[in-house]
Amino acid sequence: MAKYNYQWTKVLVGACTVCAVLALFLLGLARMWCQSESDEEPSFTVDSEEISGTQSVPVIQFELWKKKKFARLPKTFWQSHLTGDAFWNKHQAVIDYHFNPLLSHHDGNIELDSPFYESLLPQSFSEVSGFVGTMQLPEMLQDFVSSMHRRDYSTLIQPNGLCGAGATDEKEAPLLLLAIKSTDLNFENRQAIRETWGQAGWVSGQNSKRKGSGGYVRRIFLMASNGQPPSSELLAESTLYGDILQWDFKDTFFNLSLKDVLLWKWFSRYCSRTRFVFKGDDDVFVNTVKMITYLRDQLQRPQAEKRMKTFMVGYVIGGTSPIRDDSSKYFIPDNFYTGVYPAYPCGGGFLYSGVLAKRLYQVSKRVHLFPIDDAYIGMCMIRLNIFPIHHPAFLIYGFPGKDEEAQCSYHTMLMIHKRSPSEMPDLWAHLRKTEEECWDAPLRNVYIAQHL
């Protein structure tokens, strides 16, 4: 009997050993896959800080991993075990499956320009068949869902220059592309931008006597068509200024994320030499001189070229949940999406590098469009395992308290939201008038700005 038990013990030990080896092997594969997806960059976490005791402003607290490389990807906010039967989550899970080497039939190293990508988005709709018909969604969201998988929209109006309106005699690559979201009816906004902070061509930096303090600026307005041919007024405007880029899709709030994707695609083709992109709304005011100086300073920092792979800065919000109030234009019902939003820059206006723009275009091929464009930026960023950086000089909600009353207040910011076309000329004239007096005014919260 003892001999019989001993033999069975040997069998069980052998079987357990095989299982343990197999488990370690699979774990090793998973770690290798995750490491191939990771960037050798700092890890950032989102927190909030009380400013002036009245406003909770999100900031990024950052800390380096102890090792130069790290294998862990942040947990995806749309993992199936967290999301239930939400429409967007289920469809994204189909895409994610194809990039899991332990579940799918390939090793996860598919080239991003492979035809395989072109079929994935519509494929997810066929694999989650019948789900849409049983789901109750608001009309605008239903309209979004009907074309959520499409990216193949034709271009109705192209800008005159290869990379937007700018100087014809550029002696170096453009430093900055101003990419402004607009609509057909907002001519006054576009004209105010053209005549003030959005002037294309050479822009001197804050210290114009310092070599390399300025840069060439290009300008473009991003528009859609609402299913109609371009109006005669818009065609005349395009002929005169050469800064309109219009696509053939509906110009709705939920399609703003589509503008981002098509901008990245267009930028990758026509603007590959441009160093930075400022993407903003047509109701923002930008201190272009200060922005040019700030960007030049970024290029002078140690390991600047490496940092450009991940550079995105703006007013960052992190860890927020979708708005469930159906009276809000940001309303997202829980049967469409569950989970939290990753850290994202507020869409009023933010900066990112040209290198990152091309990376965002590639990764967007594996992330379904989302009806809130700010959140979609965060989704694509986290898929690259990077986070946008908060900078207090991006004033999405205006100056706090009485800060705006200071003589040099507009010299301490990079961008401010919600300024009308009638206000922009006065603000621009004020910047020019006080330029000498405020030449050394630092950006808001200079300590944070210097340590990003």
Short mmCIF file of C-alpha atoms in Angstrom, two decimals:
data_model
loop_
_atom_site.label_atom_id
_atom_site.label_comp_id
_atom_site.label_asym_id
_atom_site.label_seq_id
_atom_site.Cartn_x
_atom_site.Cartn_y
_atom_site.Cartn_z
CA MET A 1 0.00 0.00 0.00
CA ALA A 2 2.81 2.41 0.87
CA LYS A 3 4.48 1.63 -2.46
CA TYR A 4 1.19 2.35 -4.25
CA ASN A 5 0.84 5.74 -2.50
CA TYR A 6 4.46 6.60 -3.28
CA GLN A 7 3.93 6.01 -7.01
CA TRP A 8 0.84 8.24 -7.07
CA THR A 9 2.74 10.92 -5.18
CA LYS A 10 5.44 10.89 -7.88
CA VAL A 11 2.77 11.27 -10.57
CA LEU A 12 1.13 14.21 -8.81
CA VAL A 13 4.45 15.95 -8.19
CA GLY A 14 5.40 15.54 -11.84
CA ALA A 15 2.07 16.92 -13.03
CA CYS A 16 2.30 19.93 -10.72
CA THR A 17 5.85 20.62 -11.91
CA VAL A 18 4.71 20.66 -15.54
CA CYS A 19 1.83 23.03 -14.68
CA ALA A 20 4.15 25.36 -12.78
CA VAL A 21 6.65 25.49 -15.66
CA LEU A 22 3.86 26.18 -18.14
CA ALA A 23 2.45 28.97 -15.95
CA LEU A 24 5.89 30.60 -15.66
CA PHE A 25 6.35 30.37 -19.42
CA LEU A 26 3.00 32.08 -20.09
CA LEU A 27 3.79 34.74 -17.50
CA GLY A 28 7.10 35.40 -19.21
CA LEU A 29 5.37 35.82 -22.55
CA ALA A 30 2.92 38.27 -21.04
CA ARG A 31 5.72 40.34 -19.48
CA MET A 32 7.63 40.42 -22.79
CA TRP A 33 4.55 41.63 -24.62
CA CYS A 34 3.83 44.34 -22.08
CA GLN A 35 7.43 45.53 -22.17
CA SER A 36 7.30 45.85 -25.95
CA GLU A 37 4.32 48.18 -25.52
CA SER A 38 5.95 50.35 -22.84
CA ASP A 39 8.00 53.51 -23.28
CA GLU A 40 11.16 54.30 -21.33
CA GLU A 41 9.60 57.40 -19.82
CA PRO A 42 8.61 58.67 -16.37
CA SER A 43 5.41 57.35 -14.82
CA PHE A 44 2.84 60.02 -14.02
CA THR A 45 -0.05 59.94 -11.60
CA VAL A 46 -2.95 62.35 -11.42
CA ASP A 47 -3.86 64.26 -8.31
CA SER A 48 -5.53 67.58 -7.51
CA GLU A 49 -4.31 70.59 -5.62
CA GLU A 50 -6.32 73.35 -3.97
CA ILE A 51 -5.50 76.73 -5.50
CA SER A 52 -6.47 79.88 -3.55
CA GLY A 53 -8.83 77.73 -1.48
CA THR A 54 -11.58 78.07 -4.08
CA GLN A 55 -10.79 75.92 -7.06
CA SER A 56 -9.57 72.37 -7.34
CA VAL A 57 -7.06 72.33 -10.17
CA PRO A 58 -5.75 68.97 -11.41
CA VAL A 59 -2.00 68.71 -11.56
CA ILE A 60 0.36 65.92 -12.49
CA GLN A 61 2.61 64.58 -9.75
CA PHE A 62 5.43 62.66 -11.33
CA GLU A 63 7.94 60.11 -10.17
CA LEU A 64 10.48 58.01 -12.02
CA TRP A 65 10.50 54.27 -11.95
CA LYS A 66 13.60 52.96 -10.19
CA LYS A 67 14.51 51.01 -13.29
CA LYS A 68 15.10 52.49 -16.72
CA LYS A 69 12.65 50.07 -18.25
CA PHE A 70 9.35 48.84 -16.88
CA ALA A 71 7.18 46.06 -18.19
CA ARG A 72 3.81 46.96 -16.70
CA LEU A 73 1.12 48.62 -18.78
CA PRO A 74 -1.43 50.63 -16.82
CA LYS A 75 -4.66 48.69 -16.41
CA THR A 76 -6.87 49.48 -19.33
CA PHE A 77 -9.95 51.36 -18.22
CA TRP A 78 -12.12 49.26 -20.55
CA GLN A 79 -11.19 45.76 -19.35
CA SER A 80 -14.11 43.40 -19.84
CA HIS A 81 -14.34 42.25 -16.23
CA LEU A 82 -14.91 45.87 -15.16
CA THR A 83 -17.23 47.00 -17.89
CA GLY A 84 -20.14 44.60 -18.23
CA ASP A 85 -22.23 45.00 -21.36
CA ALA A 86 -21.52 48.63 -22.29
CA PHE A 87 -21.53 49.11 -26.06
CA TRP A 88 -18.18 50.89 -26.52
CA ASN A 89 -16.39 48.60 -24.07
CA LYS A 90 -17.59 45.42 -25.79
CA HIS A 91 -16.45 46.66 -29.18
CA GLN A 92 -13.09 47.82 -27.86
CA ALA A 93 -12.62 44.42 -26.21
CA VAL A 94 -12.77 42.83 -29.68
CA ILE A 95 -9.93 45.11 -30.83
CA ASP A 96 -7.88 44.45 -27.69
CA TYR A 97 -8.26 40.70 -28.16
CA HIS A 98 -6.33 40.88 -31.43
CA PHE A 99 -3.37 42.47 -29.66
CA ASN A 100 -3.16 39.92 -26.85
CA PRO A 101 -0.55 37.35 -27.90
CA LEU A 102 -1.82 34.85 -25.34
CA LEU A 103 -5.34 34.83 -26.76
CA SER A 104 -5.05 35.63 -30.46
CA HIS A 105 -3.29 33.75 -33.23
CA HIS A 106 -0.35 36.15 -33.67
CA ASP A 107 2.47 37.52 -31.53
CA GLY A 108 1.10 41.08 -31.19
CA ASN A 109 3.86 42.62 -33.34
CA ILE A 110 1.74 43.60 -36.34
CA GLU A 111 3.02 46.66 -38.17
CA LEU A 112 0.65 49.60 -37.69
CA ASP A 113 0.48 50.29 -41.43
CA SER A 114 -0.60 46.71 -42.13
CA PRO A 115 -3.92 46.15 -43.98
CA PHE A 116 -4.87 44.07 -40.93
CA TYR A 117 -5.67 47.30 -39.10
CA GLU A 118 -8.08 48.50 -41.76
CA SER A 119 -10.45 45.60 -41.12
CA LEU A 120 -10.36 45.56 -37.32
CA LEU A 121 -12.77 48.40 -36.55
CA PRO A 122 -15.68 47.21 -38.74
CA GLN A 123 -14.87 43.62 -37.74
CA SER A 124 -15.67 44.41 -34.11
CA PHE A 125 -19.20 45.40 -35.16
CA SER A 126 -19.80 42.07 -36.86
CA GLU A 127 -18.41 40.12 -33.92
CA VAL A 128 -20.72 41.90 -31.47
CA SER A 129 -23.72 41.32 -33.74
CA GLY A 130 -27.24 42.22 -32.68
CA PHE A 131 -26.09 44.34 -29.76
CA VAL A 132 -27.04 47.72 -31.22
CA GLY A 133 -30.62 46.78 -31.95
CA THR A 134 -31.37 45.94 -28.32
CA MET A 135 -29.80 49.11 -26.91
CA GLN A 136 -31.60 52.36 -26.13
CA LEU A 137 -29.39 55.38 -26.84
CA PRO A 138 -30.10 59.10 -27.32
CA GLU A 139 -30.56 60.14 -30.95
CA MET A 140 -27.21 61.97 -31.20
CA LEU A 141 -25.39 58.95 -29.82
CA GLN A 142 -27.23 56.61 -32.16
CA ASP A 143 -26.08 58.81 -35.05
CA PHE A 144 -22.51 58.63 -33.75
CA VAL A 145 -22.68 54.82 -33.43
CA SER A 146 -23.87 54.45 -37.03
CA SER A 147 -20.53 55.77 -38.33
CA MET A 148 -18.27 55.08 -35.37
CA HIS A 149 -16.10 52.63 -37.33
CA ARG A 150 -15.47 54.98 -40.30
CA ARG A 151 -12.31 56.96 -40.95
CA ASP A 152 -12.38 57.07 -44.77
CA TYR A 153 -13.84 60.54 -45.38
CA SER A 154 -12.84 62.52 -48.43
CA THR A 155 -11.28 65.98 -48.23
CA LEU A 156 -13.41 68.77 -49.74
CA ILE A 157 -11.03 71.72 -49.25
CA GLN A 158 -7.26 71.52 -48.92
CA PRO A 159 -5.10 74.41 -47.66
CA ASN A 160 -2.88 76.19 -50.17
CA GLY A 161 0.37 75.24 -48.46
CA LEU A 162 1.41 71.66 -47.93
CA CYS A 163 1.14 72.17 -44.18
CA GLY A 164 -1.36 75.00 -43.86
CA ALA A 165 -0.99 78.72 -44.47
CA GLY A 166 2.47 80.10 -43.77
CA ALA A 167 5.50 81.89 -45.14
CA THR A 168 6.50 80.83 -48.64
CA ASP A 169 10.18 81.52 -47.97
CA GLU A 170 10.67 79.41 -44.83
CA LYS A 171 14.37 78.96 -44.14
CA GLU A 172 13.84 76.13 -41.67
CA ALA A 173 11.18 73.62 -40.70
CA PRO A 174 8.02 75.13 -39.13
CA LEU A 175 8.18 75.24 -35.36
CA LEU A 176 4.44 75.31 -34.74
CA LEU A 177 1.20 74.42 -36.51
CA LEU A 178 -1.90 76.17 -35.16
CA ALA A 179 -4.71 73.68 -35.80
CA ILE A 180 -8.00 75.32 -34.83
CA LYS A 181 -11.36 73.57 -34.80
CA SER A 182 -14.04 75.75 -36.36
CA THR A 183 -17.41 75.59 -38.12
CA ASP A 184 -18.78 77.15 -41.30
CA LEU A 185 -20.68 79.88 -39.42
CA ASN A 186 -17.75 81.08 -37.29
CA PHE A 187 -16.07 83.36 -39.82
CA GLU A 188 -15.69 86.20 -37.30
CA ASN A 189 -13.76 83.91 -34.94
CA ARG A 190 -11.42 82.80 -37.71
CA GLN A 191 -10.84 86.35 -38.92
CA ALA A 192 -10.06 87.60 -35.42
CA ILE A 193 -7.51 84.80 -35.00
CA ARG A 194 -5.88 85.57 -38.37
CA GLU A 195 -5.47 89.23 -37.46
CA THR A 196 -4.14 88.68 -33.94
CA TRP A 197 -2.47 85.67 -32.31
CA GLY A 198 -2.88 83.32 -35.28
CA GLN A 199 -0.72 85.21 -37.78
CA ALA A 200 1.29 82.78 -39.90
CA GLY A 201 4.93 83.19 -40.87
CA TRP A 202 7.94 84.07 -38.74
CA VAL A 203 7.17 84.87 -35.09
CA SER A 204 9.92 86.22 -32.84
CA GLY A 205 10.25 84.79 -29.39
CA GLN A 206 10.26 86.70 -26.13
CA ASN A 207 13.98 87.47 -26.42
CA SER A 208 14.23 88.38 -30.09
CA LYS A 209 17.97 89.17 -29.76
CA ARG A 210 18.80 85.63 -28.72
CA LYS A 211 19.72 83.33 -31.60
CA GLY A 212 17.04 80.77 -32.33
CA SER A 213 14.41 82.48 -30.17
CA GLY A 214 11.71 82.55 -32.84
CA GLY A 215 10.12 80.14 -35.28
CA TYR A 216 7.92 79.74 -38.33
CA VAL A 217 4.21 79.32 -37.62
CA ARG A 218 1.62 77.71 -39.87
CA ARG A 219 -2.15 77.96 -39.46
CA ILE A 220 -5.08 75.76 -40.35
CA PHE A 221 -8.79 75.64 -39.51
CA LEU A 222 -10.36 72.19 -39.16
CA MET A 223 -13.91 71.93 -40.50
CA ALA A 224 -16.52 69.45 -41.70
CA SER A 225 -19.34 69.80 -44.19
CA ASN A 226 -22.65 68.62 -42.64
CA GLY A 227 -23.19 66.55 -45.77
CA GLN A 228 -23.34 69.58 -48.06
CA PRO A 229 -20.89 70.90 -50.68
CA PRO A 230 -18.71 73.78 -49.45
CA SER A 231 -20.56 77.10 -49.48
CA SER A 232 -19.46 79.78 -51.93
CA GLU A 233 -18.46 81.98 -48.98
CA LEU A 234 -16.20 79.27 -47.55
CA LEU A 235 -14.63 78.60 -50.94
CA ALA A 236 -13.89 82.32 -51.33
CA GLU A 237 -12.41 82.40 -47.82
CA SER A 238 -10.23 79.40 -48.63
CA THR A 239 -9.02 81.03 -51.84
CA LEU A 240 -8.13 84.24 -50.01
CA TYR A 241 -6.41 82.78 -46.95
CA GLY A 242 -5.50 79.21 -47.92
CA ASP A 243 -5.96 77.90 -44.38
CA ILE A 244 -9.14 75.79 -44.57
CA LEU A 245 -9.09 71.99 -44.25
CA GLN A 246 -12.59 70.59 -44.66
CA TRP A 247 -13.73 66.95 -44.68
CA ASP A 248 -16.97 65.39 -45.88
CA PHE A 249 -18.67 64.38 -42.63
CA LYS A 250 -21.21 65.91 -40.23
CA ASP A 251 -19.81 68.74 -38.13
CA THR A 252 -21.32 67.65 -34.79
CA PHE A 253 -20.05 67.81 -31.22
CA PHE A 254 -19.67 64.02 -31.09
CA ASN A 255 -17.54 64.07 -34.26
CA LEU A 256 -14.81 66.27 -32.77
CA SER A 257 -12.74 63.17 -32.02
CA LEU A 258 -12.96 62.30 -35.73
CA LYS A 259 -11.40 65.71 -36.51
CA ASP A 260 -8.49 64.77 -34.27
CA VAL A 261 -7.88 61.46 -36.04
CA LEU A 262 -8.12 62.99 -39.51
CA LEU A 263 -5.84 65.84 -38.42
CA TRP A 264 -3.22 63.30 -37.27
CA LYS A 265 -3.52 61.47 -40.58
CA TRP A 266 -3.21 64.70 -42.59
CA PHE A 267 -0.33 65.91 -40.42
CA SER A 268 1.55 62.62 -40.86
CA ARG A 269 1.37 63.04 -44.62
CA TYR A 270 1.93 66.78 -45.10
CA CYS A 271 3.60 68.15 -41.95
CA SER A 272 6.24 65.58 -41.04
CA ARG A 273 8.91 68.28 -40.45
CA THR A 274 6.79 70.47 -38.14
CA ARG A 275 7.99 70.31 -34.53
CA PHE A 276 4.81 71.11 -32.55
CA VAL A 277 1.04 71.32 -32.87
CA PHE A 278 -1.28 73.59 -30.93
CA LYS A 279 -4.81 72.24 -31.25
CA GLY A 280 -7.52 74.53 -29.96
CA ASP A 281 -11.02 75.91 -30.35
CA ASP A 282 -11.76 79.08 -32.28
CA ASP A 283 -12.72 80.93 -29.08
CA VAL A 284 -9.32 80.77 -27.38
CA PHE A 285 -6.68 83.49 -27.13
CA VAL A 286 -3.01 82.52 -27.31
CA ASN A 287 0.12 84.44 -26.31
CA THR A 288 1.97 83.24 -29.42
CA VAL A 289 5.24 85.00 -28.54
CA LYS A 290 5.34 83.33 -25.14
CA MET A 291 4.38 79.97 -26.68
CA ILE A 292 7.19 80.18 -29.24
CA THR A 293 9.66 80.98 -26.44
CA TYR A 294 8.35 78.10 -24.34
CA LEU A 295 8.69 75.63 -27.21
CA ARG A 296 12.23 76.79 -28.02
CA ASP A 297 13.11 76.23 -24.37
CA GLN A 298 11.73 72.68 -24.57
CA LEU A 299 14.03 71.93 -27.50
CA GLN A 300 17.03 73.14 -25.48
CA ARG A 301 16.38 70.80 -22.56
CA PRO A 302 18.46 67.62 -22.01
CA GLN A 303 17.34 64.62 -24.07
CA ALA A 304 14.88 66.85 -25.91
CA GLU A 305 14.52 64.55 -28.91
CA LYS A 306 13.63 61.63 -26.66
CA ARG A 307 11.11 63.72 -24.74
CA MET A 308 9.40 64.73 -27.98
CA LYS A 309 8.07 61.19 -28.33
CA THR A 310 5.77 61.81 -25.37
CA PHE A 311 5.38 65.60 -25.21
CA MET A 312 1.83 66.83 -24.57
CA VAL A 313 1.05 69.73 -22.25
CA GLY A 314 -2.14 71.57 -21.33
CA TYR A 315 -4.79 71.82 -18.64
CA VAL A 316 -4.99 68.19 -17.57
CA ILE A 317 -7.89 66.49 -15.83
CA GLY A 318 -7.59 62.93 -14.57
CA GLY A 319 -9.67 60.21 -12.97
CA THR A 320 -13.08 61.65 -13.88
CA SER A 321 -16.22 59.62 -14.54
CA PRO A 322 -18.56 60.08 -17.52
CA ILE A 323 -21.38 62.59 -17.02
CA ARG A 324 -24.65 60.72 -16.52
CA ASP A 325 -26.91 63.79 -16.55
CA ASP A 326 -28.95 63.51 -19.75
CA SER A 327 -29.39 67.31 -19.91
CA SER A 328 -25.64 67.80 -20.49
CA LYS A 329 -24.08 67.79 -23.96
CA TYR A 330 -21.37 65.55 -22.45
CA PHE A 331 -23.94 62.94 -21.40
CA ILE A 332 -22.72 59.35 -21.82
CA PRO A 333 -25.15 56.65 -20.59
CA ASP A 334 -23.76 53.66 -18.73
CA ASN A 335 -25.02 51.24 -21.38
CA PHE A 336 -22.66 52.96 -23.85
CA TYR A 337 -19.52 53.24 -21.69
CA THR A 338 -18.52 52.16 -18.20
CA GLY A 339 -15.31 52.96 -16.38
CA VAL A 340 -13.42 56.20 -15.74
CA TYR A 341 -11.72 58.44 -18.26
CA PRO A 342 -7.92 58.40 -18.35
CA ALA A 343 -6.03 61.66 -17.81
CA TYR A 344 -6.72 64.02 -20.71
CA PRO A 345 -5.96 67.63 -21.72
CA CYS A 346 -9.00 69.89 -21.90
CA GLY A 347 -9.88 70.39 -25.55
CA GLY A 348 -10.01 74.19 -25.39
CA GLY A 349 -6.34 74.11 -26.34
CA PHE A 350 -3.16 72.14 -25.71
CA LEU A 351 0.28 71.49 -27.21
CA TYR A 352 1.93 68.32 -28.41
CA SER A 353 4.94 67.42 -30.49
CA GLY A 354 4.83 66.55 -34.17
CA VAL A 355 6.45 63.20 -33.35
CA LEU A 356 3.64 62.41 -30.93
CA ALA A 357 1.01 63.47 -33.49
CA LYS A 358 2.26 60.73 -35.81
CA ARG A 359 2.30 58.19 -32.97
CA LEU A 360 -1.25 59.15 -32.00
CA TYR A 361 -2.41 58.56 -35.57
CA GLN A 362 -0.94 55.07 -35.56
CA VAL A 363 -2.34 54.07 -32.18
CA SER A 364 -5.77 55.54 -33.01
CA LYS A 365 -6.17 52.66 -35.47
CA ARG A 366 -6.65 50.35 -32.50
CA VAL A 367 -8.92 52.58 -30.38
CA HIS A 368 -12.57 53.04 -31.35
CA LEU A 369 -13.73 56.62 -31.76
CA PHE A 370 -15.37 58.05 -28.64
CA PRO A 371 -17.98 60.84 -28.65
CA ILE A 372 -16.07 63.04 -26.18
CA ASP A 373 -12.90 64.22 -27.94
CA ASP A 374 -10.99 65.15 -24.77
CA ALA A 375 -11.50 61.66 -23.35
CA TYR A 376 -10.52 60.09 -26.66
CA ILE A 377 -7.16 61.90 -26.57
CA GLY A 378 -6.57 60.38 -23.14
CA MET A 379 -7.55 56.92 -24.39
CA CYS A 380 -5.02 57.09 -27.21
CA MET A 381 -2.34 58.47 -24.88
CA ILE A 382 -2.76 55.70 -22.34
CA ARG A 383 -2.52 53.16 -25.15
CA LEU A 384 0.97 54.59 -25.72
CA ASN A 385 1.55 54.26 -21.95
CA ILE A 386 2.12 58.00 -21.53
CA PHE A 387 0.24 60.85 -19.89
CA PRO A 388 -0.32 64.51 -20.75
CA ILE A 389 1.38 67.01 -18.43
CA HIS A 390 -0.53 69.72 -16.62
CA HIS A 391 0.67 73.30 -17.02
CA PRO A 392 -1.03 76.15 -15.13
CA ALA A 393 -0.38 78.61 -17.97
CA PHE A 394 -3.28 77.00 -19.88
CA LEU A 395 -6.31 78.82 -18.48
CA ILE A 396 -9.37 76.82 -19.45
CA TYR A 397 -11.56 78.49 -16.82
CA GLY A 398 -10.02 81.95 -16.86
CA PHE A 399 -7.82 83.72 -14.34
CA PRO A 400 -8.53 82.82 -10.71
CA GLY A 401 -9.63 85.60 -8.40
CA LYS A 402 -8.40 89.08 -9.40
CA ASP A 403 -5.27 87.84 -11.21
CA GLU A 404 -6.48 89.19 -14.56
CA GLU A 405 -6.34 92.76 -13.25
CA ALA A 406 -2.53 92.68 -12.97
CA GLN A 407 -0.76 94.66 -15.71
CA CYS A 408 1.30 91.66 -16.89
CA SER A 409 -1.33 88.95 -16.38
CA TYR A 410 -1.61 88.04 -20.07
CA HIS A 411 2.17 87.72 -20.28
CA THR A 412 2.09 84.91 -17.69
CA MET A 413 -0.19 82.60 -19.65
CA LEU A 414 0.07 80.56 -22.84
CA MET A 415 -3.64 80.26 -23.61
CA ILE A 416 -6.98 81.36 -22.21
CA HIS A 417 -10.39 79.99 -23.19
CA LYS A 418 -13.65 81.76 -23.96
CA ARG A 419 -12.57 85.03 -25.55
CA SER A 420 -14.87 86.54 -28.18
CA PRO A 421 -13.81 87.84 -31.62
CA SER A 422 -14.39 91.40 -30.41
CA GLU A 423 -12.09 90.89 -27.40
CA MET A 424 -9.14 89.40 -29.30
CA PRO A 425 -7.89 92.62 -31.03
CA ASP A 426 -7.91 94.49 -27.72
CA LEU A 427 -6.04 91.71 -25.94
CA TRP A 428 -3.49 91.50 -28.75
CA ALA A 429 -2.94 95.26 -28.65
CA HIS A 430 -2.51 95.09 -24.87
CA LEU A 431 0.19 92.41 -25.24
CA ARG A 432 2.08 94.56 -27.73
CA LYS A 433 1.73 97.71 -25.61
CA THR A 434 3.02 96.06 -22.42
CA GLU A 435 5.67 93.89 -24.09
CA GLU A 436 8.67 95.93 -22.91
CA GLU A 437 7.30 96.43 -19.41
CA CYS A 438 6.48 92.73 -18.94
CA TRP A 439 9.28 91.11 -20.93
CA ASP A 440 10.55 89.13 -17.91
CA ALA A 441 7.16 88.05 -16.55
CA PRO A 442 7.39 84.28 -15.87
CA LEU A 443 4.71 81.82 -16.88
CA ARG A 444 2.12 81.07 -14.22
CA ASN A 445 3.39 78.84 -11.45
CA VAL A 446 6.93 78.92 -12.79
CA TYR A 447 8.14 76.24 -10.37
CA ILE A 448 5.85 73.57 -11.83
CA ALA A 449 6.58 74.79 -15.36
CA GLN A 450 10.33 74.40 -14.84
CA HIS A 451 10.04 70.89 -13.41
CA LEU A 452 7.77 69.28 -16.01
#
